[in-house]
mmCIF file of C-alpha atoms in Angstrom:
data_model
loop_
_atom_site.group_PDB
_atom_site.id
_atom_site.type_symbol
_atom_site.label_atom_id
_atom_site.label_comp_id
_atom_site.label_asym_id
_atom_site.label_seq_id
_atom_site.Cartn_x
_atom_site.Cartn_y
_atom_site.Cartn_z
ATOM 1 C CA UNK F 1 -18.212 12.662 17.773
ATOM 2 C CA UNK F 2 -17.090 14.075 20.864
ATOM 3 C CA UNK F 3 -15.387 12.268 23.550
ATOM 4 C CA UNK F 4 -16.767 12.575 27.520
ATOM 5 C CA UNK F 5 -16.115 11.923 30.426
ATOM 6 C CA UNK F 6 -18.221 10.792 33.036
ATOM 7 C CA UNK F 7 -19.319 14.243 33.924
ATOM 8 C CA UNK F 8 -20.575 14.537 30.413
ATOM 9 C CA UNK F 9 -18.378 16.964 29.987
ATOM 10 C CA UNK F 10 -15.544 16.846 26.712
ATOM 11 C CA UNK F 11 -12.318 14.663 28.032
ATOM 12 C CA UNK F 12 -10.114 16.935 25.661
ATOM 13 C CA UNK F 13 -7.350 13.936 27.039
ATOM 14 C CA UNK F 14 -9.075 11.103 25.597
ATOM 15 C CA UNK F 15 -9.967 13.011 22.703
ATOM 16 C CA UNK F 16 -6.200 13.954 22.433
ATOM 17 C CA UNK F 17 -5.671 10.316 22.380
ATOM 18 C CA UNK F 18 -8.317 9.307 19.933
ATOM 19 C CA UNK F 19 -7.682 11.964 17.480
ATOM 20 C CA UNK F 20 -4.476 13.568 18.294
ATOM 21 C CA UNK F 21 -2.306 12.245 15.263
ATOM 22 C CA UNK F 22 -5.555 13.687 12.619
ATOM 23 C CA UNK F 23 -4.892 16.910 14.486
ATOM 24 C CA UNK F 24 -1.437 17.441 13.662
ATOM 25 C CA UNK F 25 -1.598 16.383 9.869
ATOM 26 C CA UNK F 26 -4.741 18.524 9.593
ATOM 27 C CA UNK F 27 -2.818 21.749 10.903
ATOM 28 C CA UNK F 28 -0.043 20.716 8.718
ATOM 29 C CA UNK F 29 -2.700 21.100 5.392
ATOM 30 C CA UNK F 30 -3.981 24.347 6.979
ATOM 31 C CA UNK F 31 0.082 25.278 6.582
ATOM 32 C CA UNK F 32 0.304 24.117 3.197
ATOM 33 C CA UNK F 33 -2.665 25.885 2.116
ATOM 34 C CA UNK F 34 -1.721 29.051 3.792
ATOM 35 C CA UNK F 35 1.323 29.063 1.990
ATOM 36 C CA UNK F 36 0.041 28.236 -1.579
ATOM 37 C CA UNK F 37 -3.609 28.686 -1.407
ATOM 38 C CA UNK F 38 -3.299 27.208 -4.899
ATOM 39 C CA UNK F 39 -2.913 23.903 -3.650
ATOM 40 C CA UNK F 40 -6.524 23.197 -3.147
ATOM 41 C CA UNK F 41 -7.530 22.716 -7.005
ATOM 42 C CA UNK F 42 -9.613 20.343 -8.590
ATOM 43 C CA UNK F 43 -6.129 19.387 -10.702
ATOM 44 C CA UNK F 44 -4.028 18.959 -7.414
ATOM 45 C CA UNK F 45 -6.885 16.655 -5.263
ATOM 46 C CA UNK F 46 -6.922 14.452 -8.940
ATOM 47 C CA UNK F 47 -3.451 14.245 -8.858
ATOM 48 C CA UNK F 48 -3.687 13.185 -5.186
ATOM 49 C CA UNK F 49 -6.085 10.429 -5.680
ATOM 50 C CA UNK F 50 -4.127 9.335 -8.747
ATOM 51 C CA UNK F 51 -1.064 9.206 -6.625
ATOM 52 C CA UNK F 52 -2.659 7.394 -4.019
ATOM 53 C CA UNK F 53 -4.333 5.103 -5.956
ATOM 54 C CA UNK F 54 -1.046 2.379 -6.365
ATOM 55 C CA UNK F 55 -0.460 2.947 -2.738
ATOM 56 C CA UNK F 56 -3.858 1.862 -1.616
ATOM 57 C CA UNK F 57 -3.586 -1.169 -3.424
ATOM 58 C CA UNK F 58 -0.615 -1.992 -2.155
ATOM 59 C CA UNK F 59 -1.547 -0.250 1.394
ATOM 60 C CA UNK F 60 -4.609 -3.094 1.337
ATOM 61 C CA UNK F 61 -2.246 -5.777 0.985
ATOM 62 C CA UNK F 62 -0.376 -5.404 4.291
ATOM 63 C CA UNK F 63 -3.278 -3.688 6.186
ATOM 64 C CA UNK F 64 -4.729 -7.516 6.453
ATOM 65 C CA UNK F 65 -1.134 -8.539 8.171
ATOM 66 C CA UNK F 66 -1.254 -5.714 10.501
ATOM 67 C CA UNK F 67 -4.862 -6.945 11.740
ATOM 68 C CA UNK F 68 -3.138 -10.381 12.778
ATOM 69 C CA UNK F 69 -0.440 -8.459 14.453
ATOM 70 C CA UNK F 70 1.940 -9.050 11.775
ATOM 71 C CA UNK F 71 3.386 -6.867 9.251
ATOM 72 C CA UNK F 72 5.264 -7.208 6.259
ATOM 73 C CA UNK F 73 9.303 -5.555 5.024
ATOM 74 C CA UNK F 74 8.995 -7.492 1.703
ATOM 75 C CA UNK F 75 6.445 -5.805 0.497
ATOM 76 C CA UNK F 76 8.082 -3.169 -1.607
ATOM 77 C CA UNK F 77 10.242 -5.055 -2.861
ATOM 78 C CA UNK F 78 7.617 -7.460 -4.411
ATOM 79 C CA UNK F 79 6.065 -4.363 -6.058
ATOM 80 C CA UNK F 80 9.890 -3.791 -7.969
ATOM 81 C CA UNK F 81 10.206 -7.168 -8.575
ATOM 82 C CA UNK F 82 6.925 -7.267 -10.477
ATOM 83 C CA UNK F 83 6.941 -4.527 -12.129
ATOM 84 C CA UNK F 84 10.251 -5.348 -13.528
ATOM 85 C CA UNK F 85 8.704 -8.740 -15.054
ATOM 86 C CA UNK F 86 6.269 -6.590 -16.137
ATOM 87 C CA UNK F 87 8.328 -4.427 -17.783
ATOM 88 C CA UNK F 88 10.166 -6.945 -19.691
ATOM 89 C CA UNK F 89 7.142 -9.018 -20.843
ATOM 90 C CA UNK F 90 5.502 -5.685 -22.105
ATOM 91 C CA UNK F 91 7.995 -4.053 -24.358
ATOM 92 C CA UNK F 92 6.389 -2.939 -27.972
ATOM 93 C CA UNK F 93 7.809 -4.771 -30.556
ATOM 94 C CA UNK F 94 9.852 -1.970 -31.922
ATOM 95 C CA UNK F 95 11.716 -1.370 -29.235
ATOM 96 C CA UNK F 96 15.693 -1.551 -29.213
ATOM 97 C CA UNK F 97 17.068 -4.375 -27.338
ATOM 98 C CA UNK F 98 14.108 -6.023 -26.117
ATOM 99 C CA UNK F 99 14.542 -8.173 -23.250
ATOM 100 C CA UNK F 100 12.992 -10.818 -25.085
ATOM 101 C CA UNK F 101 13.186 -10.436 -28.576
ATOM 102 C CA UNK F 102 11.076 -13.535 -29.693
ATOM 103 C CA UNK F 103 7.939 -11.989 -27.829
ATOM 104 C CA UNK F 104 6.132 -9.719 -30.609
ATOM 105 C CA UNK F 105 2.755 -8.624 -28.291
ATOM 106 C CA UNK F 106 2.447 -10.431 -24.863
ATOM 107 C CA UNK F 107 -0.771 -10.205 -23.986
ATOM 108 C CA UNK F 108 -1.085 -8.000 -21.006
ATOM 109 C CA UNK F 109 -3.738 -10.233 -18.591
ATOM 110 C CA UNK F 110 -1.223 -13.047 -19.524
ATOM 111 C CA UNK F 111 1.667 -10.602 -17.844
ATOM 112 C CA UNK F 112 -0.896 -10.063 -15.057
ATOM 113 C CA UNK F 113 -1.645 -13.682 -14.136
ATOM 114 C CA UNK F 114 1.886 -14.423 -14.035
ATOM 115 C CA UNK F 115 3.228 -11.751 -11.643
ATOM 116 C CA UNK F 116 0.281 -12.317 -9.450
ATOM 117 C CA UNK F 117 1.352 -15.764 -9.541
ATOM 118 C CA UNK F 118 4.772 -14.989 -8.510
ATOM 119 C CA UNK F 119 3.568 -12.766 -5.539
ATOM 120 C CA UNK F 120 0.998 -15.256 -4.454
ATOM 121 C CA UNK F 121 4.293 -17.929 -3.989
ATOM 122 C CA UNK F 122 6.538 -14.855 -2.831
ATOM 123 C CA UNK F 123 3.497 -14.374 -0.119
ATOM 124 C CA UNK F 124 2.324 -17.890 0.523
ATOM 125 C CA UNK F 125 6.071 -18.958 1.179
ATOM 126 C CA UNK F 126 6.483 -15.976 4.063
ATOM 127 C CA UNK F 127 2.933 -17.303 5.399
ATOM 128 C CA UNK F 128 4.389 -21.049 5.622
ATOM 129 C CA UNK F 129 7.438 -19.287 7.391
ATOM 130 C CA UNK F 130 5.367 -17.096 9.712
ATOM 131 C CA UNK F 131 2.474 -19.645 10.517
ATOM 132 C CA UNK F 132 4.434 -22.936 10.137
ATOM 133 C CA UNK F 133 7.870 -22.174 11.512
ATOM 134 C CA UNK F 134 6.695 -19.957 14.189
ATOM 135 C CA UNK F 135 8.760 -17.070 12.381
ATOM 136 C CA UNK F 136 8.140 -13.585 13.906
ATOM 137 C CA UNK F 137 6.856 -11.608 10.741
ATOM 138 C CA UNK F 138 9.509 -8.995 11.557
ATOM 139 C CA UNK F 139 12.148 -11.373 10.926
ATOM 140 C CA UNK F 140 10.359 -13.577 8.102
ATOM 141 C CA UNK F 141 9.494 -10.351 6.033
ATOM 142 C CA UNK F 142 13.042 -9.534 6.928
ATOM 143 C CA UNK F 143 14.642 -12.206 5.112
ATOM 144 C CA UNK F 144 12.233 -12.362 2.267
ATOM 145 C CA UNK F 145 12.986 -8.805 1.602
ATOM 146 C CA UNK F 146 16.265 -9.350 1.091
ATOM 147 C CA UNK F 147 16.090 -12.710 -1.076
ATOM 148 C CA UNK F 148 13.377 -10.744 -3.405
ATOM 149 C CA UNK F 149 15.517 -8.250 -4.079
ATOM 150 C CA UNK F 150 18.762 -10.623 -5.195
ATOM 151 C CA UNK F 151 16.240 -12.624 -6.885
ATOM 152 C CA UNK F 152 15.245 -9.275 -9.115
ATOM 153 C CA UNK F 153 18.810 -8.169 -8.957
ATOM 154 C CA UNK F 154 19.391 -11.145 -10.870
ATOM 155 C CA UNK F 155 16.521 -11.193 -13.446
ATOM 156 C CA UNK F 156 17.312 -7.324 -13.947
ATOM 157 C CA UNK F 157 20.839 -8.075 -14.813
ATOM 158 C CA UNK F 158 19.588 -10.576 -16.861
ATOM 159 C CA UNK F 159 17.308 -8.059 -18.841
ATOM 160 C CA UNK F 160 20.519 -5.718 -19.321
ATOM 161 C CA UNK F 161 21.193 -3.743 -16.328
ATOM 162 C CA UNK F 162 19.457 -0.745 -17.259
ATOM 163 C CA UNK F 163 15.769 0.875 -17.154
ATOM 164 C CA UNK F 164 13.921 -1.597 -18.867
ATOM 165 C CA UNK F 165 11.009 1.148 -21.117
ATOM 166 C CA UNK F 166 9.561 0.846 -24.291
ATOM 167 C CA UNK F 167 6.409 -0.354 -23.359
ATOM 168 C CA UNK F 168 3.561 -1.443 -25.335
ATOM 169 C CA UNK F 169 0.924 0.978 -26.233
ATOM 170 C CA UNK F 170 -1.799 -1.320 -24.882
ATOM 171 C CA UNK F 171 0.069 -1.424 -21.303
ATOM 172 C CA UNK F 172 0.947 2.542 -21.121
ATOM 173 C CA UNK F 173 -3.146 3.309 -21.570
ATOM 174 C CA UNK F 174 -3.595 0.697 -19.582
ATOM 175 C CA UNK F 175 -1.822 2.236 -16.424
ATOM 176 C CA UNK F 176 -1.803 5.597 -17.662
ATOM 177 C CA UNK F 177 -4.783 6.318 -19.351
ATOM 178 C CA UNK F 178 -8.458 7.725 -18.383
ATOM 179 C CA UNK F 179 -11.893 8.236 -18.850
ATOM 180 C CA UNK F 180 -12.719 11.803 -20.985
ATOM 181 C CA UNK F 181 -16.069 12.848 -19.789
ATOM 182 C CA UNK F 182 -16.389 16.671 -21.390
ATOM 183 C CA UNK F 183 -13.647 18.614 -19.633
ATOM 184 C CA UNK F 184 -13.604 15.870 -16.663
ATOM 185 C CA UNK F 185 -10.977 12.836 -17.052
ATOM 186 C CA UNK F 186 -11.184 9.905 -14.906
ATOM 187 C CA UNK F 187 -7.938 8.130 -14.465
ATOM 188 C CA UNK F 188 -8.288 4.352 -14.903
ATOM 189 C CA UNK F 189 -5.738 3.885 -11.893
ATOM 190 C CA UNK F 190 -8.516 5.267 -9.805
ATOM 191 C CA UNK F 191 -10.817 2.777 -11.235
ATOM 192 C CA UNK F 192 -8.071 0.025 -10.284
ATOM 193 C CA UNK F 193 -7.992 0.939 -6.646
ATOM 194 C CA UNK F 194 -11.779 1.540 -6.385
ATOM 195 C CA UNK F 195 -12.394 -2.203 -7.699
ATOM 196 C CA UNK F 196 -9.447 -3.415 -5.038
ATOM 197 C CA UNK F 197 -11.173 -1.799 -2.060
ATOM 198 C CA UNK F 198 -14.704 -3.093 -3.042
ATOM 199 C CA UNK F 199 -13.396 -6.741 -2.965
ATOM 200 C CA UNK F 200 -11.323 -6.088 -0.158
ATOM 201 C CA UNK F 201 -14.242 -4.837 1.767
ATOM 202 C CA UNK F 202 -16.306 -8.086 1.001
ATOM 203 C CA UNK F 203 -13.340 -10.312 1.899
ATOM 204 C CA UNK F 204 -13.289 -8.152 5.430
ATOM 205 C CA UNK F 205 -16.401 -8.050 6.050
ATOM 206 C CA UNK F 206 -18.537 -10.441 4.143
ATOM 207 C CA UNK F 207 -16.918 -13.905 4.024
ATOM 208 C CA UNK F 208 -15.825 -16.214 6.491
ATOM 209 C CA UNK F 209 -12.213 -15.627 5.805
ATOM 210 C CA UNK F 210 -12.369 -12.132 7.050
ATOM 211 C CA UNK F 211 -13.876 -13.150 9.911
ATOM 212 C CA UNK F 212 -11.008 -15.738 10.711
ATOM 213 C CA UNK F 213 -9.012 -13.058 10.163
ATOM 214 C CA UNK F 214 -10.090 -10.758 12.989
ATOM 215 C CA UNK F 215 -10.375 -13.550 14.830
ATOM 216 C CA UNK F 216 -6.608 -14.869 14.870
ATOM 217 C CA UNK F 217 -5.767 -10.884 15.630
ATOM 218 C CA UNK F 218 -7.874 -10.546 18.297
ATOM 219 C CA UNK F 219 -6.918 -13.416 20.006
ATOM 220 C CA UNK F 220 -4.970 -16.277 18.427
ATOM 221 C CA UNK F 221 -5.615 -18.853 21.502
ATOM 222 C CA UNK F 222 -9.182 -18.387 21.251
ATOM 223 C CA UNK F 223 -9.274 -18.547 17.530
ATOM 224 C CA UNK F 224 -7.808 -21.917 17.628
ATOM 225 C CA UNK F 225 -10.492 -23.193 20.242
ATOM 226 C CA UNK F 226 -13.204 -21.813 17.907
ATOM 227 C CA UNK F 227 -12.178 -24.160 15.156
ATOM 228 C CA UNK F 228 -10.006 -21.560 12.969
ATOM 229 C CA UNK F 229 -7.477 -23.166 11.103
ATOM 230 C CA UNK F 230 -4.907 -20.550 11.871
ATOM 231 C CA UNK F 231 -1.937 -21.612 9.595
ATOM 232 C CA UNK F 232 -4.240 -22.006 7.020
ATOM 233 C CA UNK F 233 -5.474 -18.310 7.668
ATOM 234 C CA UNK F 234 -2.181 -17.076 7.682
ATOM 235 C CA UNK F 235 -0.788 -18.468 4.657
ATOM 236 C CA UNK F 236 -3.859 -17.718 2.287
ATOM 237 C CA UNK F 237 -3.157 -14.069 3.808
ATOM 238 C CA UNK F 238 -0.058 -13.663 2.984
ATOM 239 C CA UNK F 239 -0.551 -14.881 -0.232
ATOM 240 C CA UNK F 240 -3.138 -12.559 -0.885
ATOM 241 C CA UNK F 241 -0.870 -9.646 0.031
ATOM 242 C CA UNK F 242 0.946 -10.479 -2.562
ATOM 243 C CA UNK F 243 -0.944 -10.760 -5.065
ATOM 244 C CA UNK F 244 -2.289 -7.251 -4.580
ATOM 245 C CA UNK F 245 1.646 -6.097 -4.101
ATOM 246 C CA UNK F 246 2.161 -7.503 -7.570
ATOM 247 C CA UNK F 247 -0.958 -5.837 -9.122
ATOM 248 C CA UNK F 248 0.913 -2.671 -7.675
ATOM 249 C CA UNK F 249 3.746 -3.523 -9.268
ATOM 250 C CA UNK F 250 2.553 -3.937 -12.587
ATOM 251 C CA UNK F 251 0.348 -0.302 -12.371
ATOM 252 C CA UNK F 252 3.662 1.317 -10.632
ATOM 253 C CA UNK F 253 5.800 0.551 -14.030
ATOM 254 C CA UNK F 254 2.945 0.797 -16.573
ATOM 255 C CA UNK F 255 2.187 4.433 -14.614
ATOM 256 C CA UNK F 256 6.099 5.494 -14.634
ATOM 257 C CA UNK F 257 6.795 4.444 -17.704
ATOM 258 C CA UNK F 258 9.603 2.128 -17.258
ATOM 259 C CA UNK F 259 11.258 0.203 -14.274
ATOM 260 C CA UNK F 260 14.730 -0.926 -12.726
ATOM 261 C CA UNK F 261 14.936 -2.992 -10.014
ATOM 262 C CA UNK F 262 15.036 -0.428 -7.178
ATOM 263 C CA UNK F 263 11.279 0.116 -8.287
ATOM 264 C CA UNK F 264 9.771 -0.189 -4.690
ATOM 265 C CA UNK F 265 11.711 0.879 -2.066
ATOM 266 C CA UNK F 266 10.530 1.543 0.772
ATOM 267 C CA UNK F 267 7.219 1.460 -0.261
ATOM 268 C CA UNK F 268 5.918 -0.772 2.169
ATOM 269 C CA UNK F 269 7.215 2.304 4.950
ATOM 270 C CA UNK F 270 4.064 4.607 3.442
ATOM 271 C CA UNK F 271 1.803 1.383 3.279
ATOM 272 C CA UNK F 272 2.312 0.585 7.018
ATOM 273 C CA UNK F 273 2.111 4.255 7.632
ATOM 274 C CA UNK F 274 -1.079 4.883 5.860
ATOM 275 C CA UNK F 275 -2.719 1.646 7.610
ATOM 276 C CA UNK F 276 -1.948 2.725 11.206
ATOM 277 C CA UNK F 277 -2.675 6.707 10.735
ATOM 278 C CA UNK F 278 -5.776 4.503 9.068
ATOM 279 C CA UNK F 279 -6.878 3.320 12.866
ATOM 280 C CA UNK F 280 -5.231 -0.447 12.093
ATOM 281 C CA UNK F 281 -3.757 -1.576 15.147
ATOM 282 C CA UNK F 282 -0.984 -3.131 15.286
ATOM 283 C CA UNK F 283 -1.869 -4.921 18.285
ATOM 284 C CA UNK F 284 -4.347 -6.982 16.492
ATOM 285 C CA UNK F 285 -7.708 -7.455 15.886
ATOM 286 C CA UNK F 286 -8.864 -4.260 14.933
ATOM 287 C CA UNK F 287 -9.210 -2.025 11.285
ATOM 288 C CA UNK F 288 -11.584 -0.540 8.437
ATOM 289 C CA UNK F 289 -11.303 -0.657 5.168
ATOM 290 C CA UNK F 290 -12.261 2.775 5.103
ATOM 291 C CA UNK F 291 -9.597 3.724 7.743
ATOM 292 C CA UNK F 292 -7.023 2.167 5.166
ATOM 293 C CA UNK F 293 -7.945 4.560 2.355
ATOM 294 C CA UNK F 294 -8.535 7.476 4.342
ATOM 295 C CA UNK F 295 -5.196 6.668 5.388
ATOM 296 C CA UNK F 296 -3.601 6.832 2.479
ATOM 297 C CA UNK F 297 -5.187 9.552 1.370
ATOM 298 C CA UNK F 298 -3.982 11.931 4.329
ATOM 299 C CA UNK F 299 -0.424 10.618 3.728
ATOM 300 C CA UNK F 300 -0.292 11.465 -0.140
ATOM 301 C CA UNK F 301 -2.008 14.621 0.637
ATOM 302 C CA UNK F 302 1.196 15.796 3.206
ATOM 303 C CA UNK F 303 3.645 13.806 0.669
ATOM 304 C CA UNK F 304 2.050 15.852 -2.504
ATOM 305 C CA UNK F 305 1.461 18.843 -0.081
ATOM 306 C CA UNK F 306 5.087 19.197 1.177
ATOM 307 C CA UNK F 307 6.669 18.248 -2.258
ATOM 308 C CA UNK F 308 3.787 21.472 -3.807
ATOM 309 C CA UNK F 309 5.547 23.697 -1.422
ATOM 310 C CA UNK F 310 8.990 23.060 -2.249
ATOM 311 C CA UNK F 311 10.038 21.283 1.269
ATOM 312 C CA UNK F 312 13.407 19.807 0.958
ATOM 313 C CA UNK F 313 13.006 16.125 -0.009
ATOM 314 C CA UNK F 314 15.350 14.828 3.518
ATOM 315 C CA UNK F 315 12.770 17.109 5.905
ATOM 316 C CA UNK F 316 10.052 15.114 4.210
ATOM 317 C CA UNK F 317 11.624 11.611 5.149
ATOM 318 C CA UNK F 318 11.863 13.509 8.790
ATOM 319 C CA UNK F 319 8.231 14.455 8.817
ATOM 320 C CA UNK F 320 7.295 10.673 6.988
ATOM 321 C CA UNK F 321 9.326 9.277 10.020
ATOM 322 C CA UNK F 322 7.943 11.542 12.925
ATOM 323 C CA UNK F 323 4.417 10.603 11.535
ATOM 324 C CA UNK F 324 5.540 6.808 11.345
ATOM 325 C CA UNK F 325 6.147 6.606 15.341
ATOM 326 C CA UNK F 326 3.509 9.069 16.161
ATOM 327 C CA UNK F 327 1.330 6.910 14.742
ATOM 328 C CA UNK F 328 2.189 3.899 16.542
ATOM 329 C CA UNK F 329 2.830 5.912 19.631
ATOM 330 C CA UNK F 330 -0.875 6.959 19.878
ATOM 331 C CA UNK F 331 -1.783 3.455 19.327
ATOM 332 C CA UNK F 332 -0.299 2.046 22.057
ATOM 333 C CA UNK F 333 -1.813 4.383 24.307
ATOM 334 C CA UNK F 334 -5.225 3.976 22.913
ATOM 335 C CA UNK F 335 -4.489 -0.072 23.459
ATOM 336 C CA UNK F 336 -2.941 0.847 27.451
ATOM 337 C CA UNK F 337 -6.389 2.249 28.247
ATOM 338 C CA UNK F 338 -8.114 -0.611 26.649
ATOM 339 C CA UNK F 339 -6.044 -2.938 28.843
#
C-alpha cells in the first residue's frame, strides 16, 4: 500500500522508512537471479523452505522476547545442547560405541519430552533472572549462554568427544523424511514448522497470554496497573522459548545427521535477524506471526541465494551483519517518528 503524505501525494521518505530494508534484499534476489537464472526452481524454493523450516521454529521462540523488549544470546546454544541429548538418546542399536550402551530403542517422543523439559528449565530459569532479579535480558541471556554451553561441553565429553551419529532409523525419517505425492515430496520438517506457527499464532493472538504479552511490551507500567502478572508473563515466556529452541534442536541433529556440541552457534544471530527484518520491534509491543516467517524466509532465501552463487562464505557474514543493523537501524527510525 502506498505511503502519502498529506498532499495525497507518495512520501517516497516515509515509504523509504517503512519499506526500505525489503528494498535492498529484494534487489539483492533480482542480483542473484540475474546471475544464475537457475536459481528460481521449484527444487531450490523447496530447499529454501526446508532450510528455513528449523529456523522458524526456533525464530518463533525468541520473536515472543523481542515483543517484551527483550531478546535472547542463549538461544543457540540451547538448540546444540539439545540436539546433542538427542543425539545420544537416539543412536540405533548397532552402532559402535554408543553413548549409552544399555539403551536398545529409546523411544523418540520420550527423547522429545525430555529435551523440551530441559529447555523449558534452561528458559524458565533466564525468565526468573530477567523478571525476578531485574536482570537486563542482554546480560541474563549473556550468562546463560555461556553456562549452556559448559554444561554441553561437559555432557559431550562425557558422550566421547566426538560427533555423536548413528542414529536410529525411526529418528533420521523422522527429521529427514517426506511426504511422496506422485513426483511432489513434502518434507515433514515443513510440516513441523507449519504446526509451530499455527499454535504460535493462537497463543499470539487468541489467548489471554498473548495478550499479556503485548501488553508488558507495550508498556510494562501500565500492564502492571491492568492486573498483568508480569513476572509470571515473563517466566512462562521464556520457558516457552525454550521449549521450541529444544524442538529445534532435536530436528537440527535428526536433519544433519549427527551432532557435536558446537551444534548451534550463532543461531540465535539469524533468529533475531529474521524477527526484526520480520517488522518485530525491538522496542516492544509490536509483531506478526506472519512477519516472523516471512522473515525468515527472506533471510534463507539471501543465505541459500548467496551460498547458490558461490559468494565467499566471510562476505556472507558481512552481508548477514550489514542486514543485522540495517534492520534495527530502520526500526528505530520508524519508532522516532512514532514518538
Amino acid at each position: 500500500m502506498a505511503i502519502r503524505g498529506k498532499d495525497g501525494n507518495i512520501d517516497f521518505k516515509k515509504l523509504f522508512i517503512e519499506s526500505g530494508l525489503y528494498l535492498v534484499l529484494f534487489l539483492m534476489l533480482v542480483l542473484i537471479v540475474i546471475k544464475e537464472p537457475s536459481f528460481l526452481s521449484i527444487r531450490n524454493f523447496k530447499n529454501i523452505l526446508t532450510q528455513s523450516s528449523v529456523r522458524l521454529i526456533i525464530a518463533l521462540g525468541i520473536a515472543g522476547l523481542i515483543v517484551t523488549t527483550g531478546t535472547d544470546l542463549s538461544a543457540g546454544r540451547q538448540v546444540g545442547f539439545a540436539a546433542v541429548i538427542s543425539a545420544s538418546l537416539l543412536q540405533a542399536a548397532t552402532t559402535a560405541h554408543k553413548v549409552y550402551p544399555g539403551i536398545q530403542e529409546f523411544p523418540i517422543f520420550g527423547a522429545i519430552l525430555i529435551v523440551m523439559i530441559v529447555g523449558m528449565i534452561i528458559g524458565g530459569i533466564n525468565g526468573i533472572v530477567v523478571a525476578k532479579l531485574n536482570v537486563h535480558p542482554f546480560i541474563a541471556t549473556l550468562g546463560s549462554m555461556t553456562a549452556v554451553y559448559g554444561i554441553n561441553s561437559l555432557y559431550y565429553d562425557y558422550a566421547g568427544g566426538s560427533p555423536i551419529s548413528g542414529f536410529d532409523p525411526k529418528y533420521s525419517s523422522f527429521a529427514q523424511g517426506y511426504f511422496q505425492i506422485g513426483d511432489f515430496t513434502l518434507p515433514y520438517l515443513i510440516i513441523y514448522s507449519l504446526i509451530a506457527t499455527v499454535i504460535m499464532w493462537i497463543l499470539w493472538n487468541k489467548t489471554k497470554f498473548g495478550k499479556n504479552v503485548f501488553a508488558v511490551g507495550g508498556n510494562i507500567e501500565a500492564a502492571k496497573v491492568s492486573g498483568v502478572n508480569v513476572t509470571w508473563t515473563l517466566v512462562k515466556l521464556y520457558a516457552l522459548s525454550g521449549i521450541f529452541y529444544a524442538f529445534g534442536g532435536f530436528l537440527e541433529a535428526g536433519r544433519i545427521g549427527s551432532a557435536t556440541n558446537n551444534l548451534g552457534f550463532m543461531y540465535e544471530m539469524d533468529a533475531i535477524a529474521a524477527c526484526v527484518i520480520g517488522g518485530v520491534s525491538f522496542y516492544g509491543g509490536v509483531g506478526k506471526i506472519s512477519g516472523v516467517v516471512t522473515g525468515v524466509i527472506i533471510l534463507t532465501v539471501i543465505n541459500y541465494g548467496l551460498t547458490y552463487v558461490g559468494v565467499n562464505p566471510y562476505w556472507q557474514y558481512i552481508i548477514k551483519g550489514v542486514i543485522i543493523v540495517g534492520a534495527v537501524a530502520f526500526d528505530a527510525i520508524k519508532y522516532a517518528k512514532k514518538k
